[in-house]
PDB file of C-alpha atoms and ligand atoms in Angstrom:
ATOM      1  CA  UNK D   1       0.000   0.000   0.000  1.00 93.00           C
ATOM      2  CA  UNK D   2       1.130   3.394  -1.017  1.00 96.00           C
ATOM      3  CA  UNK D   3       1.897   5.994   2.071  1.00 97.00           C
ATOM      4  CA  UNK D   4      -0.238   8.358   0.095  1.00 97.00           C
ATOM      5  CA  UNK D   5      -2.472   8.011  -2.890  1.00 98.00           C
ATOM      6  CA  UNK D   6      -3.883  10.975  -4.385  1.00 98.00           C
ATOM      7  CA  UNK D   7      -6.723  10.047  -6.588  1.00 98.00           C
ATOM      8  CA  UNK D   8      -8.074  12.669  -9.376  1.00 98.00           C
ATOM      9  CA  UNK D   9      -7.817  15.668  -6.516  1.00 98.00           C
ATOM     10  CA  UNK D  10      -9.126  19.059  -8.608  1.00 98.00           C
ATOM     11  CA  UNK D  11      -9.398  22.703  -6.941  1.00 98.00           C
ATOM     12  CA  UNK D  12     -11.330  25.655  -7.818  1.00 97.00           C
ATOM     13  CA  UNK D  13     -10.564  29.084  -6.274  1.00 96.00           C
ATOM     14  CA  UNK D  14     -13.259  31.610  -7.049  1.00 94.00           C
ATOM     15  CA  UNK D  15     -12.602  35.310  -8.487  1.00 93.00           C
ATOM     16  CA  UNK D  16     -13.214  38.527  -6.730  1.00 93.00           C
ATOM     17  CA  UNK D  17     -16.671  37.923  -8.979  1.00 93.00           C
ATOM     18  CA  UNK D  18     -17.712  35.140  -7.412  1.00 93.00           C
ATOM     19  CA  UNK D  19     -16.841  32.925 -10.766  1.00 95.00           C
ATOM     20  CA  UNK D  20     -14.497  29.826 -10.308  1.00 94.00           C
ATOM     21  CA  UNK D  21     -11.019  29.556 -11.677  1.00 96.00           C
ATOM     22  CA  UNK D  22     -10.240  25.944 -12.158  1.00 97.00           C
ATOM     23  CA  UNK D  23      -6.782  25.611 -10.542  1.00 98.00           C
ATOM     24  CA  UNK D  24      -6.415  21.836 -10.207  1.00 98.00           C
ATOM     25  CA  UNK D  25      -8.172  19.310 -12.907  1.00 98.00           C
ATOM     26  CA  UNK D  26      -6.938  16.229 -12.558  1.00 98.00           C
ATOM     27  CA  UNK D  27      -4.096  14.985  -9.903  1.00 98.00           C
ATOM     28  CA  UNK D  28      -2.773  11.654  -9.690  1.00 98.00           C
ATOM     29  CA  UNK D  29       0.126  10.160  -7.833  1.00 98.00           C
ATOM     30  CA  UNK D  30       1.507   7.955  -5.225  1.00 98.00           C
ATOM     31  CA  UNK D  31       4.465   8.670  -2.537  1.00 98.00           C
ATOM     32  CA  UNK D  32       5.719   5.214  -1.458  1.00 97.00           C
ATOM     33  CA  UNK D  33       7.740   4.183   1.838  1.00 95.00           C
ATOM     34  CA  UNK D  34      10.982   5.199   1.823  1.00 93.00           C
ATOM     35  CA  UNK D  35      10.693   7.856  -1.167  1.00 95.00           C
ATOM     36  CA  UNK D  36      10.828  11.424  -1.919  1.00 97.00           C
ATOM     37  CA  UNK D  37       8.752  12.796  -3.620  1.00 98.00           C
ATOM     38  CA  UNK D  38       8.998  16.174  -5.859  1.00 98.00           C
ATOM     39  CA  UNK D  39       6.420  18.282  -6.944  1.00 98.00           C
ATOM     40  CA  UNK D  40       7.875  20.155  -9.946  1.00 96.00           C
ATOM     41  CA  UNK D  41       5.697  23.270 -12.433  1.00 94.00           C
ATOM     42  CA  UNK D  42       5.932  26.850 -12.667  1.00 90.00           C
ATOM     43  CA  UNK D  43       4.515  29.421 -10.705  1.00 91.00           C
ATOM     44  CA  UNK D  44       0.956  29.349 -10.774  1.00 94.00           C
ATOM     45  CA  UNK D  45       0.474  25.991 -11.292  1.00 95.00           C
ATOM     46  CA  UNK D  46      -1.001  25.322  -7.921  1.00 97.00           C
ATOM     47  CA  UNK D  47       1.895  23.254  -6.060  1.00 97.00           C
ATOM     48  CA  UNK D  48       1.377  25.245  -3.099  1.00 96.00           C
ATOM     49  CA  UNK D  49      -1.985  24.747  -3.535  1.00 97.00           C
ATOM     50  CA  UNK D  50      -2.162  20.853  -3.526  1.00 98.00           C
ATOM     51  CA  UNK D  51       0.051  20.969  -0.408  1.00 97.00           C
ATOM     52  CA  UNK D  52      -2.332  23.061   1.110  1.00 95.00           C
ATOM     53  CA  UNK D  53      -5.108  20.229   0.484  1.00 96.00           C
ATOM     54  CA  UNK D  54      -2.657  17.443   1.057  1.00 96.00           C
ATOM     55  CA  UNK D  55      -1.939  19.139   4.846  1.00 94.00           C
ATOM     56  CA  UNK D  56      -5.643  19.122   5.589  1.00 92.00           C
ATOM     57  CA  UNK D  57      -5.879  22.501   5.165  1.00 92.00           C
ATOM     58  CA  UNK D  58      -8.603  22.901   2.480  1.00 94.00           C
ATOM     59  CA  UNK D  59     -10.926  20.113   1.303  1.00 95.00           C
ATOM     60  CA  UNK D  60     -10.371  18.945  -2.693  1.00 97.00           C
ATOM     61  CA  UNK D  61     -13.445  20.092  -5.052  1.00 97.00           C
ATOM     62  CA  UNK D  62     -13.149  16.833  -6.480  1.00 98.00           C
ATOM     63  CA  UNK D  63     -10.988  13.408  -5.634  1.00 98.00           C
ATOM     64  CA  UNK D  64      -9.224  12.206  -2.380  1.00 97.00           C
ATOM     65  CA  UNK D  65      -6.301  11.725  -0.472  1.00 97.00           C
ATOM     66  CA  UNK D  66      -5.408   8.159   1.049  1.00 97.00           C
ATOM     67  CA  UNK D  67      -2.772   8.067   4.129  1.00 96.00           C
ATOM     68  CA  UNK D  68      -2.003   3.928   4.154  1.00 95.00           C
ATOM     69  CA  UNK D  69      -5.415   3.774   2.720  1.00 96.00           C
ATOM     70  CA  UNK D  70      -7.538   5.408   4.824  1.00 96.00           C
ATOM     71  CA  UNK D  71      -9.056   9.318   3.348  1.00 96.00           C
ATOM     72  CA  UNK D  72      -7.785  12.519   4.589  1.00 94.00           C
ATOM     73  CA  UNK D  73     -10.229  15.051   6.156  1.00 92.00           C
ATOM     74  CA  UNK D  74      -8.758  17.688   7.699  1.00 90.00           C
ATOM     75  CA  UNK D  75      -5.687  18.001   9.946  1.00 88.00           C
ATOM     76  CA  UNK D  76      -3.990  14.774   9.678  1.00 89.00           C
ATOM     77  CA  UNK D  77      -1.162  14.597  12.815  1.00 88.00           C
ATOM     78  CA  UNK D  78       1.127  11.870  10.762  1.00 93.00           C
ATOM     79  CA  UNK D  79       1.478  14.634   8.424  1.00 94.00           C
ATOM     80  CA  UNK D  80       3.657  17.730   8.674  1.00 94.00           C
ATOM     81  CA  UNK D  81       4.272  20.504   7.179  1.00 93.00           C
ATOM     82  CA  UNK D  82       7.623  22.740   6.517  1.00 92.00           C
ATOM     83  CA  UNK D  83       7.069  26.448   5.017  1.00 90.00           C
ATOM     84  CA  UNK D  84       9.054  28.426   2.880  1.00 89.00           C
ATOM     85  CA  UNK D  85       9.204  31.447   4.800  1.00 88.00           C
ATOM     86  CA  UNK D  86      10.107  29.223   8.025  1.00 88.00           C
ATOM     87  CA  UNK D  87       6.767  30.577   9.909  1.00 91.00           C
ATOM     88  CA  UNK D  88       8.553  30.861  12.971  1.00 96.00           C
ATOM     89  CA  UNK D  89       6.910  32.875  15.976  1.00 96.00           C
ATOM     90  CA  UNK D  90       9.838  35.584  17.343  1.00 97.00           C
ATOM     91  CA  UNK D  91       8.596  35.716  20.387  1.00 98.00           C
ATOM     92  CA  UNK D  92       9.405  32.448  21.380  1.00 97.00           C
ATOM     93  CA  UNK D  93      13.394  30.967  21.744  1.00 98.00           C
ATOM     94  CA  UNK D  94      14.047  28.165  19.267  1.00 98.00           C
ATOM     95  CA  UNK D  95      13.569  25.688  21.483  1.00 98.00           C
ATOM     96  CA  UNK D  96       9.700  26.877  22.310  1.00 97.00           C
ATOM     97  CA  UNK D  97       9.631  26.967  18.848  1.00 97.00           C
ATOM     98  CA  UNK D  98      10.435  23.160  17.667  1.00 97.00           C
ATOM     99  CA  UNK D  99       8.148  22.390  21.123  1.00 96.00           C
ATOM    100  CA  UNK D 100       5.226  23.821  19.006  1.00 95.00           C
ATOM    101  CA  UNK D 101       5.810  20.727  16.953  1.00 93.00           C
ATOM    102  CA  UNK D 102       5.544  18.477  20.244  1.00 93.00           C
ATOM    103  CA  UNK D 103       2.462  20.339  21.020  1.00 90.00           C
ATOM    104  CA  UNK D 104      -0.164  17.409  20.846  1.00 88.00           C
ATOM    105  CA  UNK D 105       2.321  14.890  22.921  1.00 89.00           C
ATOM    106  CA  UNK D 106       1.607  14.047  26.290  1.00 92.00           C
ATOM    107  CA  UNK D 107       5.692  14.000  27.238  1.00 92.00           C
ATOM    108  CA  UNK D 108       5.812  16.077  30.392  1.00 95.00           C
ATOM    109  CA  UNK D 109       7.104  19.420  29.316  1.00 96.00           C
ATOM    110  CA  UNK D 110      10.678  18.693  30.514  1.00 96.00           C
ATOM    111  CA  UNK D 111      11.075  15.811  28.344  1.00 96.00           C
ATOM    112  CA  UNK D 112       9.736  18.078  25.430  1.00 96.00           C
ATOM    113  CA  UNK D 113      12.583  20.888  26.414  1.00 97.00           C
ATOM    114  CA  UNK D 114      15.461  17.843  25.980  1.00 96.00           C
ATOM    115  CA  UNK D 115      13.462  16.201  22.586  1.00 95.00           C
ATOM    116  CA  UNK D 116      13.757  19.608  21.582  1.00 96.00           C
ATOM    117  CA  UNK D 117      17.319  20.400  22.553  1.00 97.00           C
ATOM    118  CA  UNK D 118      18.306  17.161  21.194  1.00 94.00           C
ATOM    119  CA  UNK D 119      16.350  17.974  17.311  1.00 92.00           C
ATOM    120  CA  UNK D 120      18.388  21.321  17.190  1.00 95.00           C
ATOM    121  CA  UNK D 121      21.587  19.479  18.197  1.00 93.00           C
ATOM    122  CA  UNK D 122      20.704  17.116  15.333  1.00 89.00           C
ATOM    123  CA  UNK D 123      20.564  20.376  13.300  1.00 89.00           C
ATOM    124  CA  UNK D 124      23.994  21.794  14.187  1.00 91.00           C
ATOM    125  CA  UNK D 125      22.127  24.164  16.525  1.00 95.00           C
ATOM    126  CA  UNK D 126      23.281  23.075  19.630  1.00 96.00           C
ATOM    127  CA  UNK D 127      24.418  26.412  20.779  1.00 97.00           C
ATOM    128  CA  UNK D 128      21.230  28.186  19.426  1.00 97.00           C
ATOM    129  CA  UNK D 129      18.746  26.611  21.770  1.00 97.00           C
ATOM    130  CA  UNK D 130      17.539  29.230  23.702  1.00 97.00           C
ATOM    131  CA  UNK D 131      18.094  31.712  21.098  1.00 97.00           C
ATOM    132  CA  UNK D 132      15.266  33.853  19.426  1.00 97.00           C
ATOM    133  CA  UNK D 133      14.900  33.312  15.795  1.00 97.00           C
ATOM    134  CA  UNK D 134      15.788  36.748  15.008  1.00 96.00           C
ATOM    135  CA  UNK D 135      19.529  35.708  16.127  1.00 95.00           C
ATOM    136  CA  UNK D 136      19.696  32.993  13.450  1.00 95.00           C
ATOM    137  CA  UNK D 137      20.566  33.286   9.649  1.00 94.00           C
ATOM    138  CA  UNK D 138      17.869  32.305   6.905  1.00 93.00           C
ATOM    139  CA  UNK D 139      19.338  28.634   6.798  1.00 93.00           C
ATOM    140  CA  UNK D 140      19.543  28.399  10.584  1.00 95.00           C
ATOM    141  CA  UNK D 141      15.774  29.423  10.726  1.00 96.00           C
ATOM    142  CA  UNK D 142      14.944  27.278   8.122  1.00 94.00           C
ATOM    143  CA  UNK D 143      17.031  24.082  10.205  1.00 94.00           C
ATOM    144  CA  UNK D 144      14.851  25.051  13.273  1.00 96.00           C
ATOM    145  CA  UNK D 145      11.304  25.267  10.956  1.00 95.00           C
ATOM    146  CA  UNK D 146      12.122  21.284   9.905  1.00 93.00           C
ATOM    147  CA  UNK D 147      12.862  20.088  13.625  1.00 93.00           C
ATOM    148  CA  UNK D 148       9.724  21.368  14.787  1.00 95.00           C
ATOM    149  CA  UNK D 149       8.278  19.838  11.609  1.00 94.00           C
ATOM    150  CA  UNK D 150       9.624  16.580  12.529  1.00 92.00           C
ATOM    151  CA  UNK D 151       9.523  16.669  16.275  1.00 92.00           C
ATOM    152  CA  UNK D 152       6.401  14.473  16.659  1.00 89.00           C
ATOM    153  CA  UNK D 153       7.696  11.900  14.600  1.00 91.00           C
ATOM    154  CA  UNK D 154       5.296  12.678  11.547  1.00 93.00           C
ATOM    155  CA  UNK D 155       5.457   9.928   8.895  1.00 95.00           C
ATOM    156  CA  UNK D 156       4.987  12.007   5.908  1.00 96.00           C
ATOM    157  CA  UNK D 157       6.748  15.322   5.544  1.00 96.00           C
ATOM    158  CA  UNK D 158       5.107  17.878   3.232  1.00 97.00           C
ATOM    159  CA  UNK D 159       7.437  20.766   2.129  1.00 96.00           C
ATOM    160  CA  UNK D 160       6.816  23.676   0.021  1.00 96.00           C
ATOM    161  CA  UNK D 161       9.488  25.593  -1.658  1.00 95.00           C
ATOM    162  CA  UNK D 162      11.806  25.217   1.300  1.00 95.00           C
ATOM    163  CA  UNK D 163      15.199  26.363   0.135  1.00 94.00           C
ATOM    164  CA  UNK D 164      14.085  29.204  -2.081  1.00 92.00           C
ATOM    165  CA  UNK D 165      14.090  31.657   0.200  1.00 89.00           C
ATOM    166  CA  UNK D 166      17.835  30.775   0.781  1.00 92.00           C
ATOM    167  CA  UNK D 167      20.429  31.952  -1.126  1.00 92.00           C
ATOM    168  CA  UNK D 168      22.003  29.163  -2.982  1.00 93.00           C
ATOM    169  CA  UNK D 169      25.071  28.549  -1.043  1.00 93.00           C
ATOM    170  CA  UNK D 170      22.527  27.821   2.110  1.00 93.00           C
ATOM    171  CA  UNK D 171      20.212  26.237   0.251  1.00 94.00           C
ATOM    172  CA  UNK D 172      22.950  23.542  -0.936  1.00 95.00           C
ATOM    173  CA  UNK D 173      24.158  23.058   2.233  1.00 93.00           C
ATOM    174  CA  UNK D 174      20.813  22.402   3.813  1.00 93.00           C
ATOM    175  CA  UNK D 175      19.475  20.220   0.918  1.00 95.00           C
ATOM    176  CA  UNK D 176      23.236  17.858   1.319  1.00 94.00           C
ATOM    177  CA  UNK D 177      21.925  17.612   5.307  1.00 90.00           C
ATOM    178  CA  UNK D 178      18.304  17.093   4.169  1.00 91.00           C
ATOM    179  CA  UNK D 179      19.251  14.073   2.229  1.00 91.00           C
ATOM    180  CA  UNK D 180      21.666  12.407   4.936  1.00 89.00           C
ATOM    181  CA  UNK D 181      19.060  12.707   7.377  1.00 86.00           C
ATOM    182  CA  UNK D 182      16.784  11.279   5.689  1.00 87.00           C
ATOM    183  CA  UNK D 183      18.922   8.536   4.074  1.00 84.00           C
ATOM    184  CA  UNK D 184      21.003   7.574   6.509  1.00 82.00           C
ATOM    185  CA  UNK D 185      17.000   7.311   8.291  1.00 79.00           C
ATOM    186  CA  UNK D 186      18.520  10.126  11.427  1.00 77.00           C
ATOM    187  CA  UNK D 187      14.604  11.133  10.547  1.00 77.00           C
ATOM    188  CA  UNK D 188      12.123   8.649  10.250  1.00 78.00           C
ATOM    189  CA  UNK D 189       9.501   9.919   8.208  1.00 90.00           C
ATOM    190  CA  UNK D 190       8.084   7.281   5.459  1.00 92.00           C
ATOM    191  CA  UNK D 191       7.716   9.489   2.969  1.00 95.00           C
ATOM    192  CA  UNK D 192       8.393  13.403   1.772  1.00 96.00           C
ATOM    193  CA  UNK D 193       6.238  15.065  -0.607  1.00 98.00           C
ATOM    194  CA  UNK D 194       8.548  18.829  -1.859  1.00 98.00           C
ATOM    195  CA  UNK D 195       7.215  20.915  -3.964  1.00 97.00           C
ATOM    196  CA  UNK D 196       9.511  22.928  -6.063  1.00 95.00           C
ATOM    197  CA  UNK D 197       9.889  25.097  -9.390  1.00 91.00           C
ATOM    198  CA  UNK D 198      14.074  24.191  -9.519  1.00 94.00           C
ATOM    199  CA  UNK D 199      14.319  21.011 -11.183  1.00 95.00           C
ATOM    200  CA  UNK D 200      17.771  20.236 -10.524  1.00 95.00           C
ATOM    201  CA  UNK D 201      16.599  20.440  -6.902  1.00 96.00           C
ATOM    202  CA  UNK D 202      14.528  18.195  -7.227  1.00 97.00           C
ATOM    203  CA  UNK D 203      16.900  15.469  -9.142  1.00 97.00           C
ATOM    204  CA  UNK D 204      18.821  16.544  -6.479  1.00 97.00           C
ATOM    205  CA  UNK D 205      16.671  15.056  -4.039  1.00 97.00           C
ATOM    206  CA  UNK D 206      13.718  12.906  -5.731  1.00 97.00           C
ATOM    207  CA  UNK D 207      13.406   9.470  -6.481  1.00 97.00           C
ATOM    208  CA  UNK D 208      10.091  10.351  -8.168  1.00 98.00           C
ATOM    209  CA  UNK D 209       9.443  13.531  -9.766  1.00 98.00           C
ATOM    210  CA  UNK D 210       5.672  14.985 -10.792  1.00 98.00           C
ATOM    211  CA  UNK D 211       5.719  16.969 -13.209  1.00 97.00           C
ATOM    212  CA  UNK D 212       2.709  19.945 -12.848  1.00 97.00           C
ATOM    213  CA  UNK D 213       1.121  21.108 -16.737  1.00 96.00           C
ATOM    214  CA  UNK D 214       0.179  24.844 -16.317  1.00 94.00           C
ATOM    215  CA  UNK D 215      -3.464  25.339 -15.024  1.00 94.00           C
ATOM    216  CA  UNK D 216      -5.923  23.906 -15.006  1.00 96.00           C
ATOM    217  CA  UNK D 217      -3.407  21.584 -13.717  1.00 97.00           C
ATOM    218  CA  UNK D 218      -2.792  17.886 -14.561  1.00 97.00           C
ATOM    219  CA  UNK D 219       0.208  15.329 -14.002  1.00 98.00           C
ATOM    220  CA  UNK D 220       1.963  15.714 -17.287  1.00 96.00           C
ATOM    221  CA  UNK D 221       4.649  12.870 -16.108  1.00 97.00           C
ATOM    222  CA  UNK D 222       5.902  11.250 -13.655  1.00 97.00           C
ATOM    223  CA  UNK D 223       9.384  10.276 -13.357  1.00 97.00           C
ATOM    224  CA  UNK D 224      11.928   8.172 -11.385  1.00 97.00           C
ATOM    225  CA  UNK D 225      15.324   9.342 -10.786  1.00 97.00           C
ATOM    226  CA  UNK D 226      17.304   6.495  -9.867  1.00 96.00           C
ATOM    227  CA  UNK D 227      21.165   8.175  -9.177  1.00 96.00           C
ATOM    228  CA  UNK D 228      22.310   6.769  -6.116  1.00 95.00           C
ATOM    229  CA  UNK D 229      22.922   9.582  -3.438  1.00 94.00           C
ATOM    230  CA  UNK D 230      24.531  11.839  -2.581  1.00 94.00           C
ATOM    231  CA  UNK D 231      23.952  12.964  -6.251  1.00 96.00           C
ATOM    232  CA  UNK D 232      26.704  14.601  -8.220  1.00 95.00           C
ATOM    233  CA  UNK D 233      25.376  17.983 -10.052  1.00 93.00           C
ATOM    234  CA  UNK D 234      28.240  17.967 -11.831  1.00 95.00           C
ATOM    235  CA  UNK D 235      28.125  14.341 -12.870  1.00 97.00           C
ATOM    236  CA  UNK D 236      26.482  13.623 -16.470  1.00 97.00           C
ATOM    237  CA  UNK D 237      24.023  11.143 -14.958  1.00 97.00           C
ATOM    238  CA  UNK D 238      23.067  14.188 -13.336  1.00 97.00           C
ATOM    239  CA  UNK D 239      22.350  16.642 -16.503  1.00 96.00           C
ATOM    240  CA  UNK D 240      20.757  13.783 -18.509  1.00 97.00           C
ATOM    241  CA  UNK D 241      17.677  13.521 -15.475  1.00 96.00           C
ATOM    242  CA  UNK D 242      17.236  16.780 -15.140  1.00 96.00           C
ATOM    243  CA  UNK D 243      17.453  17.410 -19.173  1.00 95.00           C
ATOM    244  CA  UNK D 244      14.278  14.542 -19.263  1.00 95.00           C
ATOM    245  CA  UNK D 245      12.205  16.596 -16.632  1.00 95.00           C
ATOM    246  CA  UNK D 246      12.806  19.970 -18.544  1.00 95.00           C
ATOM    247  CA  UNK D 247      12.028  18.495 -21.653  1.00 94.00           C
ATOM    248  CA  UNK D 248       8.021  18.097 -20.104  1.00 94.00           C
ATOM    249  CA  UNK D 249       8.081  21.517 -19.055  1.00 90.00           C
ATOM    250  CA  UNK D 250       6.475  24.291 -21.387  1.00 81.00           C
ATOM    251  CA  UNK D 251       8.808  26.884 -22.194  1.00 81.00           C
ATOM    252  CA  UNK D 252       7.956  29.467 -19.171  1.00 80.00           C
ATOM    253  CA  UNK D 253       8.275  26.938 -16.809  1.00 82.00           C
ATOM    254  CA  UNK D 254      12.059  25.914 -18.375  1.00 82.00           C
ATOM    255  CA  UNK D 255      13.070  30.041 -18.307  1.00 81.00           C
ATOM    256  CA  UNK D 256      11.693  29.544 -14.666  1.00 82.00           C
ATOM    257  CA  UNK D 257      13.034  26.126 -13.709  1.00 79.00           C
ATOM    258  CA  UNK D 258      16.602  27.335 -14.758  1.00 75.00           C
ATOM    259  CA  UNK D 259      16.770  30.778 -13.599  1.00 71.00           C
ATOM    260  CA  UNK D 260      16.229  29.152 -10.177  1.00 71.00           C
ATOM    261  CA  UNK D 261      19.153  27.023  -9.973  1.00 64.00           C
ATOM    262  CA  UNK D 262      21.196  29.909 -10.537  1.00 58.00           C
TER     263      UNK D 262
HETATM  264  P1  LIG W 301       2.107  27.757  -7.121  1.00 50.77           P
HETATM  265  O1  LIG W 301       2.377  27.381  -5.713  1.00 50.77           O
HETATM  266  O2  LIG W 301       2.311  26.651  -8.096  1.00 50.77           O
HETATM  267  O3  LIG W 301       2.857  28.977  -7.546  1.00 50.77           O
HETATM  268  P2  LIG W 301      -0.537  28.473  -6.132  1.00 50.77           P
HETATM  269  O4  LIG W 301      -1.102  27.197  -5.607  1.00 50.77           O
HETATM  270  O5  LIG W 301      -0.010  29.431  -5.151  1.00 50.77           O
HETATM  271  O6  LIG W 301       0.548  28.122  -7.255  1.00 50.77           O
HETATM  272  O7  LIG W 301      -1.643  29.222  -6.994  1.00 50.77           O
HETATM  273  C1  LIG W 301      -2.284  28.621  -8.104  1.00 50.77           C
HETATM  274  C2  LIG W 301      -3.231  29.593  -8.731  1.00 50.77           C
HETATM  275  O8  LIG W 301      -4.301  29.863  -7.861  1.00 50.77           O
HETATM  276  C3  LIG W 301      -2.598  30.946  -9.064  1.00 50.77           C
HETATM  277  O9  LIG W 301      -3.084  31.360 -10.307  1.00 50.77           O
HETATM  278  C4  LIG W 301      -3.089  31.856  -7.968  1.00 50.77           C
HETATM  279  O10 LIG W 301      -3.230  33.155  -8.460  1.00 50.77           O
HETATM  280  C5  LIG W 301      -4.422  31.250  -7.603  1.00 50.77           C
HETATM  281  N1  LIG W 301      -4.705  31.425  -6.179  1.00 50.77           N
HETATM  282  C6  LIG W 301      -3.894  31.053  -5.164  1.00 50.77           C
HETATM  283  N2  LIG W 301      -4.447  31.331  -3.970  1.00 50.77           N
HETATM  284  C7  LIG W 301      -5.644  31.910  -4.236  1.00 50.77           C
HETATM  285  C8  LIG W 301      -6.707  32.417  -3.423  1.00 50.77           C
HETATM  286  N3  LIG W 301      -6.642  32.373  -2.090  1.00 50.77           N
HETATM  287  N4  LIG W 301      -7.795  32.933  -4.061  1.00 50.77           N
HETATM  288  C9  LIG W 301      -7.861  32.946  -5.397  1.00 50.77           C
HETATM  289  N5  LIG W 301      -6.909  32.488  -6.210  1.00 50.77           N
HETATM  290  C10 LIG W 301      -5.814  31.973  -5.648  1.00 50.77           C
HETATM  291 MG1  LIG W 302       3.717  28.150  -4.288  1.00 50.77          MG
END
């Protein structure tokens, strides 16, 4: 059984005159255990829109979501969700912070201060634990919004854009960590769902890609990438995956997918 199925989900958002714009049409694809998943299309498409639905956060017009078979309706705990713009509260140290994440556990609260402590360690944060965000660079922030994303264990971790607020020398070095983690299983979700508009990003990370059409959206392809990690950009392996995503992008969407890997 597939970690999550999404069967046929569509979306309409409706116009400041009340009509509906068709956003989503027809979205089909698995995540499996053990594999990333990338969400690739250009701006617009409605990524962060299907994450949004995926979370719990809106209901599909049409289809449905299976978690290990059963449908999602609302707020689903197993799943959790990184943003791109961190969405961390300043008020609160980074340790309160990731404890947001342990917020439905019944640990007593001193066990959640040392889970906490020990997430940020895991993060190279060790000496930023009772530090305000404000203190930390974009990357650091970014390390803090993906322990508290992962502090309760979820089993599915749903990402939007979360290195493109970064500039690129962070975002490297955070997607390198991202993919130990997870490989070498220091995180134990099942399965990540990212979206993204940088394909080599996402051959960076993937072993499945989804390629998103321009709206009204549908799965144009899907496609493994099977390059054992960590992945060489450099390597010719390399440019040949990430030439066959580009080559199911439309034009804007290339311009787009390119400029971002800049
Ligand atoms: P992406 O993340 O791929 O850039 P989005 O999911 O943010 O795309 O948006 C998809 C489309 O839906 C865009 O055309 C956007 O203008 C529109 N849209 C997004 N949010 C809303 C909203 N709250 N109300 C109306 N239209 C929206
Ligand atoms: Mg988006």
């Amino acid at each position: 059984m597939s970690v999550i199925s999404v069967e046929h989900v569509s979306f309409d958002y409706t116009d400041t005159g009340g009509k509906p714009v068709e956003v989503l049409k027809d979205i089909s694809f698995t995540a499996e255990k053990d594999e990333f998943v990338s969400i690739v299309g250009q701006s617009g498409s409605g990524k962060s829109t299907f994450l949004r639905i995926a979370a719990g956060l809106m209901e599909p017009k049409g289809g449905r979501i299976l978690y290990n078979g059963r449908e999602l309706h609302g707020i689903e705990p197993h799943l959790s969700f990184v943003f791109q713009d961190f969405a961390l509260m300043p008020w609160l140290t980074n340790r309160e912070n990731v404890k947001i994440g342990l917020s439905a556990s019944k640990e007593s609260d001193d066990r959640k201060d040392r889970l906490a402590e020990d997430l940020l360690g895991k993060f190279g944060l060790k000496d930023f634990v009772d530090a305000y965000p404000n203190a930390l660079s974009g990357g650091m922030k970014q390390r803090v919004g993906i322990a508290r994303a992962i502090a309760s264990n979820p089993s599915v971790l749903l990402m939007d854009e979360p290195f493109s607020s970064l500039d690129e020398l962070t975002a490297e070095e955070l997607r390198k960590d991202i993919v130990k983690l997870l490989k070498n299983r220091t995180i134990a979700v099942q399965s990540a769902i990212m979206v993204t508009h940088n394909v080599e990003e996402a051959i960076e990370l993937s072993d499945k890609i989804v390629i998103f059409s321009s709206k009204p959206t549908v799965v144009t392809a899907t496609q493994s990438v099977r390059l054992k990690y960590p992945r060489d950009k450099y390597s010719k392996e390399f440019k040949v995956a990430t030439e066959s995503v580009l080559a199911y992008l439309s034009e804007d969407a290339k311009k787009e997918a390119m400029q971002a890997s800049k």
